[in-house]
Structures are given as C-alpha cells and as structure tokens.
C-alpha cells in the first residue's frame, strides 16, 4: 500500500521554489538585493524538502519496516515538508514584492498564500499518518491507502504553488534570481530538473 504513496510523491518530487533561469539581468541593484534575500535561504530549504521526500519514498519501498516504523518515518517527513514550505512562504513574505515587477505585490500574495496552504496540507497529512492504527495490519494498510489518496490532492496544491512561484519570478525577476549563487545551487541539483515541469 505504501508504494502508492511513494508513487504519488515521486510524481510530485520536490517543489524547487521555481527560482531558476539562465540569462543575466539588467543592472537593477534593488532587484538584485531582493533576489539575494530570497536565494540565500533556498539551498537549506531545498535540502530539507528533498530529504523529506526521499525519506517517504525510502520508507514506502522498505518491505522490512514495521507499521510503527513506517508511520514514524512518514510523520516526520510530512512535518519537515510542512515546515519547509512554511519557511519558503516566510522568506518570500519577508523579502516583499520584487522591486519594479509588474503585478509584483499581487504575485507575492498569491505565492505566499499557496505555499502557506501547501504547508497546512502537509501538516494535515502528518495528523492523518499519526492517527493510523499500527497494531492492526489491515487497518494500517487501509489507512495508508487513504493517505495516498490525500497525497494526490496535495499534489494539485503543489502544482498551484509552483505556478504561483513561476508567476512571481517572471521577467527581470527571474533573471535576477538566476544570477544568485543560492538559486544556481538549486538549479544545479539533480532534483531540480525533475520538478521544473
């Protein structure tokens, strides 16, 4: 049953803040300073989120683990995902709207709203996993099936958050972010390439 959960997670992979690009920006010191604020914290957040997805996938593929061990691994991973996306929302909120970006304030609000909702969805997933009956194998398997179904709904939220981030990082903002070393690290990571779609 846990393999369905792993498949759902694999299809979602990692939301890499969509802060990647390849070309340089025009000379805009305010926008560059904004991009630096955001990108300085991206590698640590990305590492935490990537590790959480990896932990869930590993637990799902581990046929030797007991239900209690699976529950513990999934619970911690969902907590880490919730914390990671909440941290991303906080970073973007703190940085404010990208200077000079058309519709920047609205795009910022949308991205923060979607990341916050995604964080809450993962917190709900943790609660759902924590409530599974690990003493009854059949009930546990049934509960995991429900978690897997919920994960598909969360994937829709993840995609919505990704779309909001892409909108926030368009135009000159995307170019400014691409020049920052923190965002370059994210775009160079193996997990980044699997999540840009």
PDB file of C-alpha atoms in Angstrom:
ATOM      1  CA  UNK A   1       0.000   0.000   0.000  1.00  0.00           C
ATOM      2  CA  UNK A   2       2.846   2.376   0.824  1.00  0.00           C
ATOM      3  CA  UNK A   3       4.167   2.062  -2.739  1.00  0.00           C
ATOM      4  CA  UNK A   4       1.171   4.069  -3.967  1.00  0.00           C
ATOM      5  CA  UNK A   5       2.216   6.818  -1.589  1.00  0.00           C
ATOM      6  CA  UNK A   6       5.760   6.648  -2.928  1.00  0.00           C
ATOM      7  CA  UNK A   7       4.466   6.888  -6.490  1.00  0.00           C
ATOM      8  CA  UNK A   8       2.420   9.948  -5.618  1.00  0.00           C
ATOM      9  CA  UNK A   9       5.444  11.550  -4.006  1.00  0.00           C
ATOM     10  CA  UNK A  10       7.741  10.648  -6.860  1.00  0.00           C
ATOM     11  CA  UNK A  11       5.415  12.269  -9.333  1.00  0.00           C
ATOM     12  CA  UNK A  12       5.471  15.372  -7.184  1.00  0.00           C
ATOM     13  CA  UNK A  13       9.173  15.185  -6.498  1.00  0.00           C
ATOM     14  CA  UNK A  14      10.354  18.412  -4.895  1.00  0.00           C
ATOM     15  CA  UNK A  15       8.988  21.889  -5.257  1.00  0.00           C
ATOM     16  CA  UNK A  16      12.185  23.739  -6.024  1.00  0.00           C
ATOM     17  CA  UNK A  17      10.963  27.250  -5.437  1.00  0.00           C
ATOM     18  CA  UNK A  18      10.973  27.658  -9.220  1.00  0.00           C
ATOM     19  CA  UNK A  19      13.853  30.059  -8.764  1.00  0.00           C
ATOM     20  CA  UNK A  20      15.995  29.018 -11.682  1.00  0.00           C
ATOM     21  CA  UNK A  21      16.933  30.514 -15.004  1.00  0.00           C
ATOM     22  CA  UNK A  22      19.844  31.085 -17.295  1.00  0.00           C
ATOM     23  CA  UNK A  23      20.216  34.636 -18.558  1.00  0.00           C
ATOM     24  CA  UNK A  24      21.555  37.721 -16.786  1.00  0.00           C
ATOM     25  CA  UNK A  25      19.512  40.694 -15.573  1.00  0.00           C
ATOM     26  CA  UNK A  26      19.876  44.321 -16.447  1.00  0.00           C
ATOM     27  CA  UNK A  27      21.638  46.454 -13.852  1.00  0.00           C
ATOM     28  CA  UNK A  28      18.977  46.721 -11.143  1.00  0.00           C
ATOM     29  CA  UNK A  29      20.531  46.833  -7.681  1.00  0.00           C
ATOM     30  CA  UNK A  30      17.216  46.828  -5.810  1.00  0.00           C
ATOM     31  CA  UNK A  31      16.003  43.739  -7.654  1.00  0.00           C
ATOM     32  CA  UNK A  32      19.389  42.043  -7.196  1.00  0.00           C
ATOM     33  CA  UNK A  33      19.250  42.754  -3.446  1.00  0.00           C
ATOM     34  CA  UNK A  34      15.729  41.289  -3.334  1.00  0.00           C
ATOM     35  CA  UNK A  35      16.876  38.185  -5.220  1.00  0.00           C
ATOM     36  CA  UNK A  36      19.813  37.736  -2.838  1.00  0.00           C
ATOM     37  CA  UNK A  37      17.456  37.835   0.182  1.00  0.00           C
ATOM     38  CA  UNK A  38      15.399  35.037  -1.340  1.00  0.00           C
ATOM     39  CA  UNK A  39      18.183  32.918  -2.803  1.00  0.00           C
ATOM     40  CA  UNK A  40      20.446  32.930   0.265  1.00  0.00           C
ATOM     41  CA  UNK A  41      17.924  30.698   2.052  1.00  0.00           C
ATOM     42  CA  UNK A  42      16.850  28.462  -0.834  1.00  0.00           C
ATOM     43  CA  UNK A  43      19.571  25.760  -0.551  1.00  0.00           C
ATOM     44  CA  UNK A  44      18.793  24.942   3.105  1.00  0.00           C
ATOM     45  CA  UNK A  45      15.047  24.809   2.455  1.00  0.00           C
ATOM     46  CA  UNK A  46      15.505  22.723  -0.673  1.00  0.00           C
ATOM     47  CA  UNK A  47      17.741  20.279   1.210  1.00  0.00           C
ATOM     48  CA  UNK A  48      15.132  19.806   3.952  1.00  0.00           C
ATOM     49  CA  UNK A  49      12.279  19.289   1.479  1.00  0.00           C
ATOM     50  CA  UNK A  50      14.320  16.942  -0.716  1.00  0.00           C
ATOM     51  CA  UNK A  51      15.337  14.878   2.323  1.00  0.00           C
ATOM     52  CA  UNK A  52      11.697  14.632   3.424  1.00  0.00           C
ATOM     53  CA  UNK A  53      10.502  13.361   0.041  1.00  0.00           C
ATOM     54  CA  UNK A  54      13.426  10.920  -0.057  1.00  0.00           C
ATOM     55  CA  UNK A  55      12.552   9.633   3.424  1.00  0.00           C
ATOM     56  CA  UNK A  56       8.930   8.969   2.438  1.00  0.00           C
ATOM     57  CA  UNK A  57       9.980   7.210  -0.754  1.00  0.00           C
ATOM     58  CA  UNK A  58      12.555   5.118   1.126  1.00  0.00           C
ATOM     59  CA  UNK A  59      10.005   4.160   3.801  1.00  0.00           C
ATOM     60  CA  UNK A  60       7.485   3.220   1.116  1.00  0.00           C
ATOM     61  CA  UNK A  61       9.963   0.940  -0.618  1.00  0.00           C
ATOM     62  CA  UNK A  62      11.179  -0.688   2.613  1.00  0.00           C
ATOM     63  CA  UNK A  63       9.371  -4.019   2.917  1.00  0.00           C
ATOM     64  CA  UNK A  64      11.132  -4.846   6.205  1.00  0.00           C
ATOM     65  CA  UNK A  65       9.771  -1.926   8.247  1.00  0.00           C
ATOM     66  CA  UNK A  66       7.011  -2.390  10.784  1.00  0.00           C
ATOM     67  CA  UNK A  67       3.857  -0.261  10.533  1.00  0.00           C
ATOM     68  CA  UNK A  68       5.094   1.786  13.503  1.00  0.00           C
ATOM     69  CA  UNK A  69       8.425   2.470  11.767  1.00  0.00           C
ATOM     70  CA  UNK A  70       6.655   3.487   8.559  1.00  0.00           C
ATOM     71  CA  UNK A  71       4.317   5.724  10.500  1.00  0.00           C
ATOM     72  CA  UNK A  72       7.218   7.420  12.281  1.00  0.00           C
ATOM     73  CA  UNK A  73       9.173   7.999   9.045  1.00  0.00           C
ATOM     74  CA  UNK A  74       6.150   9.355   7.164  1.00  0.00           C
ATOM     75  CA  UNK A  75       5.053  11.525  10.074  1.00  0.00           C
ATOM     76  CA  UNK A  76       8.483  13.157  10.373  1.00  0.00           C
ATOM     77  CA  UNK A  77       8.736  13.656   6.616  1.00  0.00           C
ATOM     78  CA  UNK A  78       5.320  15.327   6.403  1.00  0.00           C
ATOM     79  CA  UNK A  79       6.303  17.570   9.323  1.00  0.00           C
ATOM     80  CA  UNK A  80       9.522  18.526   7.510  1.00  0.00           C
ATOM     81  CA  UNK A  81       7.601  19.266   4.312  1.00  0.00           C
ATOM     82  CA  UNK A  82       5.139  21.426   6.219  1.00  0.00           C
ATOM     83  CA  UNK A  83       7.998  23.303   7.895  1.00  0.00           C
ATOM     84  CA  UNK A  84       9.926  23.658   4.635  1.00  0.00           C
ATOM     85  CA  UNK A  85       7.066  25.193   2.668  1.00  0.00           C
ATOM     86  CA  UNK A  86       6.119  27.445   5.582  1.00  0.00           C
ATOM     87  CA  UNK A  87       9.721  28.681   5.678  1.00  0.00           C
ATOM     88  CA  UNK A  88       9.580  29.415   1.940  1.00  0.00           C
ATOM     89  CA  UNK A  89       6.390  31.432   2.396  1.00  0.00           C
ATOM     90  CA  UNK A  90       8.047  33.366   5.231  1.00  0.00           C
ATOM     91  CA  UNK A  91      11.176  34.101   3.188  1.00  0.00           C
ATOM     92  CA  UNK A  92       9.180  35.407   0.250  1.00  0.00           C
ATOM     93  CA  UNK A  93       6.864  37.415   2.517  1.00  0.00           C
ATOM     94  CA  UNK A  94       9.874  38.940   4.304  1.00  0.00           C
ATOM     95  CA  UNK A  95      11.583  39.831   1.037  1.00  0.00           C
ATOM     96  CA  UNK A  96       8.459  41.647  -0.143  1.00  0.00           C
ATOM     97  CA  UNK A  97       7.383  42.190  -3.720  1.00  0.00           C
ATOM     98  CA  UNK A  98      10.184  42.151  -6.312  1.00  0.00           C
ATOM     99  CA  UNK A  99      11.113  45.820  -6.992  1.00  0.00           C
ATOM    100  CA  UNK A 100       9.841  47.050 -10.328  1.00  0.00           C
ATOM    101  CA  UNK A 101       8.000  43.827 -11.197  1.00  0.00           C
ATOM    102  CA  UNK A 102       4.621  44.310 -12.825  1.00  0.00           C
ATOM    103  CA  UNK A 103       1.935  42.903 -10.535  1.00  0.00           C
ATOM    104  CA  UNK A 104       4.665  42.022  -8.024  1.00  0.00           C
ATOM    105  CA  UNK A 105       2.590  42.644  -4.899  1.00  0.00           C
ATOM    106  CA  UNK A 106      -0.328  40.510  -6.120  1.00  0.00           C
ATOM    107  CA  UNK A 107       2.000  37.760  -7.339  1.00  0.00           C
ATOM    108  CA  UNK A 108       3.779  37.829  -3.973  1.00  0.00           C
ATOM    109  CA  UNK A 109       0.486  37.482  -2.089  1.00  0.00           C
ATOM    110  CA  UNK A 110      -0.591  34.605  -4.316  1.00  0.00           C
ATOM    111  CA  UNK A 111       2.717  32.738  -3.875  1.00  0.00           C
ATOM    112  CA  UNK A 112       2.694  33.201  -0.088  1.00  0.00           C
ATOM    113  CA  UNK A 113      -0.955  32.089   0.087  1.00  0.00           C
ATOM    114  CA  UNK A 114      -0.308  28.947  -1.982  1.00  0.00           C
ATOM    115  CA  UNK A 115       2.860  27.983  -0.066  1.00  0.00           C
ATOM    116  CA  UNK A 116       1.068  28.504   3.249  1.00  0.00           C
ATOM    117  CA  UNK A 117      -1.821  26.321   2.063  1.00  0.00           C
ATOM    118  CA  UNK A 118       0.643  23.647   0.943  1.00  0.00           C
ATOM    119  CA  UNK A 119       2.353  23.753   4.343  1.00  0.00           C
ATOM    120  CA  UNK A 120      -1.029  23.305   6.049  1.00  0.00           C
ATOM    121  CA  UNK A 121      -1.884  20.388   3.734  1.00  0.00           C
ATOM    122  CA  UNK A 122       1.316  18.586   4.738  1.00  0.00           C
ATOM    123  CA  UNK A 123       0.557  19.273   8.416  1.00  0.00           C
ATOM    124  CA  UNK A 124      -2.841  17.614   7.837  1.00  0.00           C
ATOM    125  CA  UNK A 125      -1.083  14.661   6.188  1.00  0.00           C
ATOM    126  CA  UNK A 126       1.106  14.310   9.300  1.00  0.00           C
ATOM    127  CA  UNK A 127      -2.015  14.281  11.501  1.00  0.00           C
ATOM    128  CA  UNK A 128      -3.606  11.663   9.252  1.00  0.00           C
ATOM    129  CA  UNK A 129      -0.499   9.438   9.397  1.00  0.00           C
ATOM    130  CA  UNK A 130      -0.184   9.888  13.173  1.00  0.00           C
ATOM    131  CA  UNK A 131      -3.750   8.606  13.541  1.00  0.00           C
ATOM    132  CA  UNK A 132      -3.140   5.314  11.705  1.00  0.00           C
ATOM    133  CA  UNK A 133      -3.626   2.082  13.655  1.00  0.00           C
ATOM    134  CA  UNK A 134      -0.187   0.425  13.609  1.00  0.00           C
ATOM    135  CA  UNK A 135      -1.312  -2.560  15.672  1.00  0.00           C
ATOM    136  CA  UNK A 136      -3.719  -3.854  13.012  1.00  0.00           C
ATOM    137  CA  UNK A 137      -2.012  -4.582   9.669  1.00  0.00           C
ATOM    138  CA  UNK A 138      -5.264  -4.457   7.656  1.00  0.00           C
ATOM    139  CA  UNK A 139      -6.392  -1.165   9.199  1.00  0.00           C
ATOM    140  CA  UNK A 140      -2.915   0.284   8.703  1.00  0.00           C
ATOM    141  CA  UNK A 141      -2.888  -0.719   5.024  1.00  0.00           C
ATOM    142  CA  UNK A 142      -6.348   0.782   4.567  1.00  0.00           C
ATOM    143  CA  UNK A 143      -5.205   3.974   6.280  1.00  0.00           C
ATOM    144  CA  UNK A 144      -2.176   4.215   4.003  1.00  0.00           C
ATOM    145  CA  UNK A 145      -4.497   3.931   1.032  1.00  0.00           C
ATOM    146  CA  UNK A 146      -6.403   6.951   2.346  1.00  0.00           C
ATOM    147  CA  UNK A 147      -3.126   8.832   2.859  1.00  0.00           C
ATOM    148  CA  UNK A 148      -2.155   8.041  -0.729  1.00  0.00           C
ATOM    149  CA  UNK A 149      -5.491   9.394  -1.991  1.00  0.00           C
ATOM    150  CA  UNK A 150      -4.998  12.555   0.062  1.00  0.00           C
ATOM    151  CA  UNK A 151      -1.491  12.892  -1.349  1.00  0.00           C
ATOM    152  CA  UNK A 152      -2.946  13.198  -4.861  1.00  0.00           C
ATOM    153  CA  UNK A 153      -4.991  16.188  -3.697  1.00  0.00           C
ATOM    154  CA  UNK A 154      -1.887  17.716  -2.130  1.00  0.00           C
ATOM    155  CA  UNK A 155      -0.106  17.267  -5.463  1.00  0.00           C
ATOM    156  CA  UNK A 156      -2.685  19.567  -7.053  1.00  0.00           C
ATOM    157  CA  UNK A 157      -1.911  22.145  -4.376  1.00  0.00           C
ATOM    158  CA  UNK A 158       1.819  21.717  -5.003  1.00  0.00           C
ATOM    159  CA  UNK A 159       1.296  22.415  -8.698  1.00  0.00           C
ATOM    160  CA  UNK A 160      -0.768  25.516  -7.880  1.00  0.00           C
ATOM    161  CA  UNK A 161       2.025  26.756  -5.602  1.00  0.00           C
ATOM    162  CA  UNK A 162       4.601  26.079  -8.319  1.00  0.00           C
ATOM    163  CA  UNK A 163       2.519  28.056 -10.822  1.00  0.00           C
ATOM    164  CA  UNK A 164       2.249  30.973  -8.380  1.00  0.00           C
ATOM    165  CA  UNK A 165       6.018  30.956  -7.865  1.00  0.00           C
ATOM    166  CA  UNK A 166       6.666  30.896 -11.602  1.00  0.00           C
ATOM    167  CA  UNK A 167       4.422  33.928 -11.983  1.00  0.00           C
ATOM    168  CA  UNK A 168       6.282  35.721  -9.177  1.00  0.00           C
ATOM    169  CA  UNK A 169       9.649  35.003 -10.776  1.00  0.00           C
ATOM    170  CA  UNK A 170       8.871  36.049 -14.347  1.00  0.00           C
ATOM    171  CA  UNK A 171      10.708  38.625 -16.464  1.00  0.00           C
ATOM    172  CA  UNK A 172      13.551  40.608 -14.896  1.00  0.00           C
ATOM    173  CA  UNK A 173      12.877  38.942 -11.536  1.00  0.00           C
ATOM    174  CA  UNK A 174      13.726  35.536 -12.995  1.00  0.00           C
ATOM    175  CA  UNK A 175      16.957  36.893 -14.436  1.00  0.00           C
ATOM    176  CA  UNK A 176      17.967  38.485 -11.125  1.00  0.00           C
ATOM    177  CA  UNK A 177      17.274  35.241  -9.253  1.00  0.00           C
ATOM    178  CA  UNK A 178      19.268  33.217 -11.777  1.00  0.00           C
ATOM    179  CA  UNK A 179      22.381  35.242 -11.006  1.00  0.00           C
ATOM    180  CA  UNK A 180      22.324  34.483  -7.279  1.00  0.00           C
ATOM    181  CA  UNK A 181      24.560  31.647  -6.099  1.00  0.00           C
ATOM    182  CA  UNK A 182      21.864  30.127  -3.843  1.00  0.00           C
ATOM    183  CA  UNK A 183      19.433  29.792  -6.728  1.00  0.00           C
ATOM    184  CA  UNK A 184      22.188  28.477  -9.004  1.00  0.00           C
ATOM    185  CA  UNK A 185      22.814  25.701  -6.453  1.00  0.00           C
ATOM    186  CA  UNK A 186      19.149  24.745  -6.575  1.00  0.00           C
ATOM    187  CA  UNK A 187      19.011  24.720 -10.373  1.00  0.00           C
ATOM    188  CA  UNK A 188      22.125  22.539 -10.483  1.00  0.00           C
ATOM    189  CA  UNK A 189      20.748  19.950  -8.053  1.00  0.00           C
ATOM    190  CA  UNK A 190      19.503  16.662  -9.536  1.00  0.00           C
ATOM    191  CA  UNK A 191      16.060  17.028  -8.007  1.00  0.00           C
ATOM    192  CA  UNK A 192      15.571  20.461  -9.559  1.00  0.00           C
ATOM    193  CA  UNK A 193      15.480  19.171 -13.101  1.00  0.00           C
ATOM    194  CA  UNK A 194      12.698  16.750 -12.271  1.00  0.00           C
ATOM    195  CA  UNK A 195      10.445  19.427 -10.829  1.00  0.00           C
ATOM    196  CA  UNK A 196      10.614  22.292 -13.251  1.00  0.00           C
ATOM    197  CA  UNK A 197       7.653  20.935 -15.210  1.00  0.00           C
TER     198      UNK A 197
END
